[in-house]
Structures are given as structure tokens and as C-alpha cells.
Tab-separated table of C-alpha atoms and ligand atoms in Angstrom:
chain	number	residue	atom	x	y	z
N	1	MET	CA	50.372	-56.899	-51.111
N	2	LYS	CA	47.256	-54.831	-51.294
N	3	TRP	CA	46.158	-53.447	-47.926
N	4	VAL	CA	42.560	-52.655	-47.022
N	5	VAL	CA	42.036	-51.022	-43.626
N	6	VAL	CA	38.432	-50.935	-42.448
N	7	ASP	CA	36.790	-49.586	-39.298
N	8	ASP	CA	35.935	-52.690	-37.359
N	9	TYR	CA	35.294	-56.424	-37.373
N	10	ASP	CA	31.871	-56.011	-39.004
N	11	ALA	CA	33.344	-54.084	-41.916
N	12	LEU	CA	36.167	-56.634	-42.227
N	13	SER	CA	33.658	-59.493	-42.356
N	14	SER	CA	31.580	-57.701	-44.986
N	15	ALA	CA	34.607	-56.896	-47.156
N	16	ALA	CA	35.839	-60.501	-47.022
N	17	ALA	CA	32.370	-61.934	-47.718
N	18	ARG	CA	31.969	-59.537	-50.664
N	19	ARG	CA	35.276	-60.740	-52.079
N	20	LEU	CA	34.192	-64.377	-51.769
N	21	LEU	CA	30.732	-63.827	-53.231
N	22	ASP	CA	32.066	-61.734	-56.127
N	23	ARG	CA	34.436	-64.561	-56.998
N	24	LEU	CA	31.618	-67.110	-56.964
N	25	GLU	CA	29.641	-64.887	-59.301
N	26	GLU	CA	32.568	-64.570	-61.708
N	27	LYS	CA	33.462	-68.253	-61.497
N	28	PRO	CA	30.771	-70.559	-60.065
N	29	GLU	CA	33.177	-73.532	-60.051
N	30	THR	CA	35.731	-71.742	-57.851
N	31	VAL	CA	38.104	-73.790	-55.696
N	32	LEU	CA	38.275	-72.153	-52.269
N	33	GLY	CA	40.846	-72.492	-49.503
N	34	LEU	CA	39.022	-71.930	-46.227
N	35	PRO	CA	40.216	-71.036	-42.725
N	36	THR	CA	38.877	-71.617	-39.249
N	37	GLY	CA	39.398	-69.624	-36.036
N	38	ARG	CA	37.506	-66.626	-34.683
N	39	THR	CA	38.432	-64.260	-37.506
N	40	PRO	CA	36.380	-65.778	-40.394
N	41	VAL	CA	33.192	-66.343	-38.343
N	42	GLY	CA	31.664	-62.999	-39.387
N	43	MET	CA	32.550	-63.583	-43.033
N	44	TYR	CA	30.849	-66.986	-42.990
N	45	ALA	CA	27.765	-65.517	-41.291
N	46	ARG	CA	27.420	-62.959	-44.078
N	47	VAL	CA	27.965	-65.519	-46.796
N	48	VAL	CA	25.284	-67.744	-45.237
N	49	ARG	CA	22.901	-64.804	-45.058
N	50	THR	CA	23.327	-64.176	-48.787
N	51	CYS	CA	23.542	-67.790	-49.983
N	52	GLY	CA	20.977	-69.769	-48.071
N	53	LYS	CA	20.202	-73.430	-48.647
N	54	LYS	CA	18.095	-72.584	-51.683
N	55	ASP	CA	20.606	-70.354	-53.421
N	56	PRO	CA	22.850	-72.053	-55.979
N	57	CYS	CA	25.989	-69.962	-55.240
N	58	PHE	CA	27.924	-72.911	-53.806
N	59	ARG	CA	26.537	-75.652	-56.017
N	60	GLN	CA	29.651	-75.970	-58.171
N	61	VAL	CA	32.183	-74.795	-55.605
N	62	THR	CA	34.953	-77.034	-54.277
N	63	THR	CA	36.455	-76.277	-50.864
N	64	PHE	CA	39.657	-77.274	-49.121
N	65	ASN	CA	40.118	-76.423	-45.486
N	66	LEU	CA	43.558	-75.392	-44.377
N	67	ASP	CA	43.970	-77.678	-41.420
N	68	GLU	CA	42.565	-80.106	-38.851
N	69	TYR	CA	43.632	-81.453	-35.475
N	70	VAL	CA	45.226	-84.883	-35.260
N	71	GLY	CA	43.806	-87.567	-33.006
N	72	ILE	CA	40.170	-86.469	-32.823
N	73	PRO	CA	37.297	-87.608	-35.036
N	74	ALA	CA	35.578	-85.190	-37.427
N	75	SER	CA	32.529	-85.345	-35.140
N	76	HIS	CA	34.461	-84.002	-32.106
N	77	PRO	CA	33.035	-80.630	-30.962
N	78	GLY	CA	36.495	-79.046	-31.197
N	79	SER	CA	37.300	-80.316	-34.689
N	80	TYR	CA	37.530	-77.943	-37.605
N	81	SER	CA	35.112	-80.211	-39.413
N	82	THR	CA	32.499	-79.414	-36.753
N	83	PHE	CA	33.406	-75.719	-36.935
N	84	MET	CA	32.873	-75.640	-40.699
N	85	LYS	CA	29.525	-77.399	-40.458
N	86	GLN	CA	28.336	-75.019	-37.767
N	87	HIS	CA	29.456	-71.855	-39.508
N	88	LEU	CA	29.078	-72.660	-43.197
N	89	PHE	CA	28.453	-76.070	-44.677
N	90	ASP	CA	25.194	-76.901	-42.841
N	91	HIS	CA	23.671	-73.666	-44.103
N	92	ILE	CA	24.519	-73.587	-47.811
N	93	ASP	CA	23.772	-75.698	-50.835
N	94	ILE	CA	27.128	-77.395	-51.414
N	95	ASP	CA	27.850	-80.880	-52.728
N	96	PRO	CA	29.338	-82.791	-49.743
N	97	GLU	CA	31.632	-84.579	-52.210
N	98	ARG	CA	33.282	-81.258	-52.976
N	99	ILE	CA	34.075	-80.452	-49.331
N	100	HIS	CA	37.607	-81.399	-48.292
N	101	ILE	CA	38.923	-81.283	-44.742
N	102	PRO	CA	41.920	-83.376	-43.698
N	103	ASP	CA	40.928	-86.291	-41.474
N	104	GLY	CA	42.974	-86.126	-38.295
N	105	LEU	CA	42.600	-89.879	-37.821
N	106	GLY	CA	43.327	-90.849	-41.435
N	107	SER	CA	40.445	-93.308	-41.016
N	108	ARG	CA	39.989	-94.177	-44.670
N	109	TRP	CA	43.530	-95.580	-44.753
N	110	ALA	CA	42.887	-98.101	-41.977
N	111	GLY	CA	43.152	-100.980	-44.446
N	112	ASN	CA	46.434	-99.680	-45.897
N	113	ALA	CA	48.446	-98.790	-42.822
N	114	ASP	CA	48.715	-100.060	-39.268
N	115	SER	CA	49.905	-97.029	-37.342
N	116	LEU	CA	48.232	-93.638	-37.005
N	117	ASP	CA	51.354	-91.930	-38.333
N	118	GLU	CA	51.389	-94.036	-41.485
N	119	ARG	CA	47.690	-93.355	-42.053
N	120	LEU	CA	48.252	-89.624	-41.608
N	121	LYS	CA	51.075	-89.672	-44.138
N	122	LEU	CA	48.737	-91.203	-46.706
N	123	GLU	CA	46.027	-88.706	-45.789
N	124	CYS	CA	48.401	-85.743	-46.308
N	125	ALA	CA	49.676	-87.025	-49.658
N	126	ALA	CA	46.112	-87.673	-50.846
N	127	TYR	CA	45.081	-84.157	-49.796
N	128	GLU	CA	47.752	-82.611	-52.031
N	129	VAL	CA	46.641	-84.845	-54.901
N	130	SER	CA	43.014	-83.767	-54.428
N	131	ILE	CA	44.007	-80.091	-54.570
N	132	ALA	CA	46.027	-80.694	-57.734
N	133	ASP	CA	43.157	-82.692	-59.257
N	134	ALA	CA	40.819	-79.776	-58.561
N	135	GLY	CA	43.217	-77.591	-60.574
N	136	ALA	CA	44.816	-75.751	-57.583
N	137	LEU	CA	43.204	-73.294	-55.189
N	138	ASP	CA	41.651	-70.232	-56.862
N	139	LEU	CA	41.053	-68.117	-53.810
N	140	THR	CA	42.317	-68.831	-50.315
N	141	PHE	CA	41.232	-67.000	-47.178
N	142	LEU	CA	43.623	-66.963	-44.248
N	143	GLY	CA	43.583	-65.867	-40.658
N	144	MET	CA	46.884	-65.364	-38.874
N	145	GLY	CA	48.087	-66.575	-35.497
N	146	GLN	CA	49.736	-64.054	-33.172
N	147	ASN	CA	53.073	-65.715	-33.961
N	148	GLY	CA	52.404	-65.277	-37.698
N	149	HIS	CA	51.223	-68.821	-38.345
N	150	ILE	CA	49.045	-69.408	-41.413
N	151	GLY	CA	46.995	-72.575	-41.521
N	152	PHE	CA	48.986	-74.411	-38.857
N	153	ASN	CA	52.356	-73.561	-40.383
N	154	GLU	CA	54.160	-72.507	-37.250
N	155	PRO	CA	57.366	-70.421	-37.140
N	156	GLY	CA	60.222	-72.344	-38.755
N	157	ALA	CA	58.000	-74.015	-41.370
N	158	SER	CA	59.672	-74.234	-44.762
N	159	PHE	CA	58.197	-72.055	-47.485
N	160	ALA	CA	58.425	-75.185	-49.681
N	161	SER	CA	56.259	-77.182	-47.245
N	162	ARG	CA	53.308	-79.286	-48.375
N	163	THR	CA	50.402	-80.875	-46.525
N	164	ARG	CA	51.846	-82.658	-43.507
N	165	VAL	CA	51.534	-83.341	-39.786
N	166	ILE	CA	53.009	-80.657	-37.530
N	167	GLU	CA	53.525	-80.191	-33.779
N	168	LEU	CA	51.501	-77.281	-32.433
N	169	SER	CA	53.333	-74.620	-30.452
N	170	GLU	CA	52.313	-74.090	-26.828
N	171	SER	CA	51.063	-70.569	-27.613
N	172	THR	CA	48.834	-71.853	-30.429
N	173	ARG	CA	47.458	-74.602	-28.196
N	174	ARG	CA	46.694	-72.028	-25.492
N	175	ALA	CA	45.054	-69.692	-28.014
N	176	ASN	CA	42.778	-72.505	-29.206
N	177	ALA	CA	42.044	-74.056	-25.791
N	178	GLU	CA	38.503	-72.685	-25.562
N	179	HIS	CA	37.252	-75.261	-28.064
N	180	PHE	CA	38.355	-78.174	-25.907
N	181	ARG	CA	36.733	-77.492	-22.539
N	182	ASP	CA	38.242	-79.913	-19.982
N	183	GLU	CA	40.113	-82.001	-22.496
N	184	ASN	CA	43.623	-81.303	-23.612
N	185	VAL	CA	44.114	-79.452	-26.850
N	186	PRO	CA	45.631	-81.836	-29.405
N	187	THR	CA	49.399	-81.548	-29.740
N	188	ARG	CA	49.488	-82.157	-33.471
N	189	ALA	CA	47.572	-81.102	-36.560
N	190	ILE	CA	47.503	-81.632	-40.290
N	191	THR	CA	48.046	-78.430	-42.230
N	192	ILE	CA	48.372	-77.627	-45.887
N	193	GLY	CA	51.866	-76.344	-46.566
N	194	ILE	CA	53.112	-72.848	-47.228
N	195	ALA	CA	53.962	-73.872	-50.809
N	196	THR	CA	50.405	-75.188	-51.188
N	197	ILE	CA	49.025	-71.842	-49.991
N	198	LEU	CA	51.360	-69.877	-52.276
N	199	GLU	CA	50.055	-71.806	-55.292
N	200	SER	CA	46.596	-70.333	-54.725
N	201	HIS	CA	45.904	-67.811	-57.494
N	202	SER	CA	44.612	-65.206	-55.042
N	203	ILE	CA	44.935	-64.949	-51.268
N	204	VAL	CA	43.025	-62.853	-48.749
N	205	LEU	CA	44.445	-62.586	-45.222
N	206	MET	CA	42.189	-61.202	-42.498
N	207	ALA	CA	43.284	-59.867	-39.122
N	208	SER	CA	41.132	-58.240	-36.500
N	209	GLY	CA	41.638	-56.721	-33.081
N	210	GLU	CA	44.368	-55.367	-30.877
N	211	ARG	CA	45.937	-58.785	-30.233
N	212	LYS	CA	46.924	-59.007	-33.905
N	213	ALA	CA	48.448	-55.491	-34.109
N	214	GLU	CA	52.049	-56.635	-33.650
N	215	SER	CA	51.863	-59.458	-36.168
N	216	VAL	CA	50.091	-57.169	-38.663
N	217	ALA	CA	52.868	-54.572	-38.302
N	218	ARG	CA	55.443	-57.296	-38.818
N	219	LEU	CA	53.603	-58.564	-41.906
N	220	ALA	CA	53.705	-55.063	-43.376
N	221	THR	CA	57.432	-54.615	-42.884
N	222	SER	CA	59.028	-58.056	-42.962
N	223	GLY	CA	60.543	-59.589	-46.064
N	224	PRO	CA	60.336	-63.384	-46.287
N	225	SER	CA	61.511	-64.810	-42.978
N	226	LEU	CA	61.141	-68.393	-41.765
N	227	ASP	CA	60.392	-67.373	-38.190
N	228	PHE	CA	57.291	-65.473	-39.338
N	229	PRO	CA	55.322	-67.773	-41.688
N	230	ALA	CA	52.873	-65.110	-42.944
N	231	SER	CA	55.858	-63.233	-44.414
N	232	ALA	CA	55.939	-65.884	-47.165
N	233	LEU	CA	52.961	-64.030	-48.627
N	234	SER	CA	55.223	-61.097	-49.546
N	235	THR	CA	56.503	-63.265	-52.433
N	236	HIS	CA	52.987	-63.797	-53.881
N	237	PRO	CA	51.631	-61.552	-56.667
N	238	ASP	CA	47.975	-61.405	-55.548
N	239	VAL	CA	47.517	-61.006	-51.803
N	240	THR	CA	44.958	-58.728	-50.180
N	241	VAL	CA	45.276	-58.075	-46.462
N	242	ILE	CA	42.059	-56.883	-44.822
N	243	VAL	CA	42.546	-55.492	-41.326
N	244	ASP	CA	40.399	-53.506	-38.962
N	245	ARG	CA	41.579	-50.345	-37.267
N	246	LYS	CA	42.578	-52.086	-34.027
N	247	ALA	CA	44.729	-54.624	-35.855
N	248	ALA	CA	46.203	-51.798	-37.961
N	249	ARG	CA	47.139	-49.701	-34.903
N	250	LEU	CA	50.905	-50.138	-35.305
N	251	LEU	CA	50.968	-49.645	-39.076
N	252	LYS	CA	52.888	-46.558	-40.170
C	301	GLP	C1	44.145	-71.364	-35.803
C	301	GLP	C2	43.951	-71.784	-37.243
C	301	GLP	C3	44.482	-70.741	-38.195
C	301	GLP	C4	43.935	-69.392	-37.792
C	301	GLP	C5	44.464	-69.026	-36.443
C	301	GLP	C6	44.019	-67.654	-35.960
C	301	GLP	O1	45.360	-71.708	-35.288
C	301	GLP	N1	44.565	-73.024	-37.538
C	301	GLP	O2	44.108	-71.086	-39.513
C	301	GLP	O3	44.292	-68.425	-38.738
C	301	GLP	O4	43.971	-69.995	-35.538
C	301	GLP	O5	42.859	-67.769	-35.219
C	301	GLP	P1	41.894	-66.606	-34.817
C	301	GLP	O6	41.219	-66.196	-36.060
C	301	GLP	O7	40.970	-67.223	-33.825
C	301	GLP	O8	42.730	-65.522	-34.237
């Protein structure tokens, strides 16, 4: 793992955006794995500033989001689909056909399966096929939950896991409650698997702020351990971890 420690969230966002934009310059048809959450917001803002609607940087890019909540439509204000539109897709020139976000209702499978669970199974399998058809992820950006989750791979997730439906932990639901106002946070989500993430040629994990300090310290010291999903990254040959000084506070 390559570690980059920067001063603050602004510097982290700039470093991550630079990495993304450099890759698009090198390879305009890049396949990106993209995260949601608070951490990547600054990176997306910088990317949007550089690649406006008129700039061709995203024209040939294909994107796969890491995860989506189950049981809400893409149009729901708390969905990751809405998040991605607000922070990135509505502001860049990208072919909508090349944007992939799991559908937490599996709607397009309505004619093939009666129950929600059956539709979601088809949705997850199709998502893996789409990633393989795109030739695998080139560059995947990750945030990290305080419990070490990546995507929505919660502690205990197999390192061989693929895109599937998972139960969200209470702590993750609490951490993400702000996006759901009075409604309950969904209890399940679709996430790409840890094996899917590990097949990405390059990975950039970002962590910012004091509340991530413990998980960052654990990431730096832990060998692969099922109860800390981000530790799976220690087995990957090309991972860059970008952290700000607050998140790096407990690093030796
Ligand atoms: C969510 C997302 C993860 C993200 C994590 C951290 O649970 N599914 O992909 O990494 O939150 O979020 P934040 O960046 O807000 O700390």
C-alpha cells in the first residue's frame, strides 16, 4: 500500500481528483469504480470544476458505483443514484448508457421474477456480468466506514464475495441516517463484493477526519482479517491510501 498523508480535506480532495483526471487523460475509456458518502464529495466537486458539461473528459468513460440501498427507487432523495447525479453525473458530459448503479428494486427484472429478492438476485448477477463485459474496473475509489466497511461490505464479508444483497449493520445505518430525514434508513443494500473490488487494477482509498483515525490506524497495521473488510486491500498490488492529518493522527 502506498500512503499519502495530506494536510486537510481540501488537499485530500485535490489529490484524489488529480489521480482521477490523470487517469482519464492517460486512458479516456477508463472504467471507474465510484463511491458515495461524505468523503468523495470534494473530489467530485473538483472533477466537475475541471470537466464541465462541454469538456470531453468523461465522454468515453464507463462507471460502476459500489453500492445502492435496497427497497427505494433510484429517484429517492436518499438513494446513491440521486447522490451521484447531484455530485457528478448531472454536471459532466457522460453517456448515460455507460453509468451503472445497482437498482435497489431490481425493476427491470419484474417480468422475470415475482419476488423482490429474486429480482435483486438477477440484478446482482447482471451487475457482475456488466463489469466483466466492460473489461473489469481500471481504477476504483473507496471511502471507508468506521468499522472498516468498503462499499457496503460489512465486517464478516468474505474476501471472495461478489455483488450481492447484504444486511446493513446498525452503526452503518446510524452513520447514514442524515440522508433519510424522518424515514427509516433501509436495512439492506446491494454492494459489489470484495473480490470484485480486488479485481480493479488500481484502488484509491480516501479517509478524512478524526472519526476515521482508528480505522486508518487499523488499516495500516492489520493483515487480512475478515472482521475488518478494508484489510483485504493489503493483498492488492496497487492501492493508494490518501488520508488527511486528522485521519492519520494514530499512525506511527
Ligand atoms: C457508506 C458507503 C461507503 C462509504 C462509507 C463511508 O456506507 N456505502 O461506500 O465509504 O459510507 O462514508 P463517509 O465517506 O460518509 O464517511
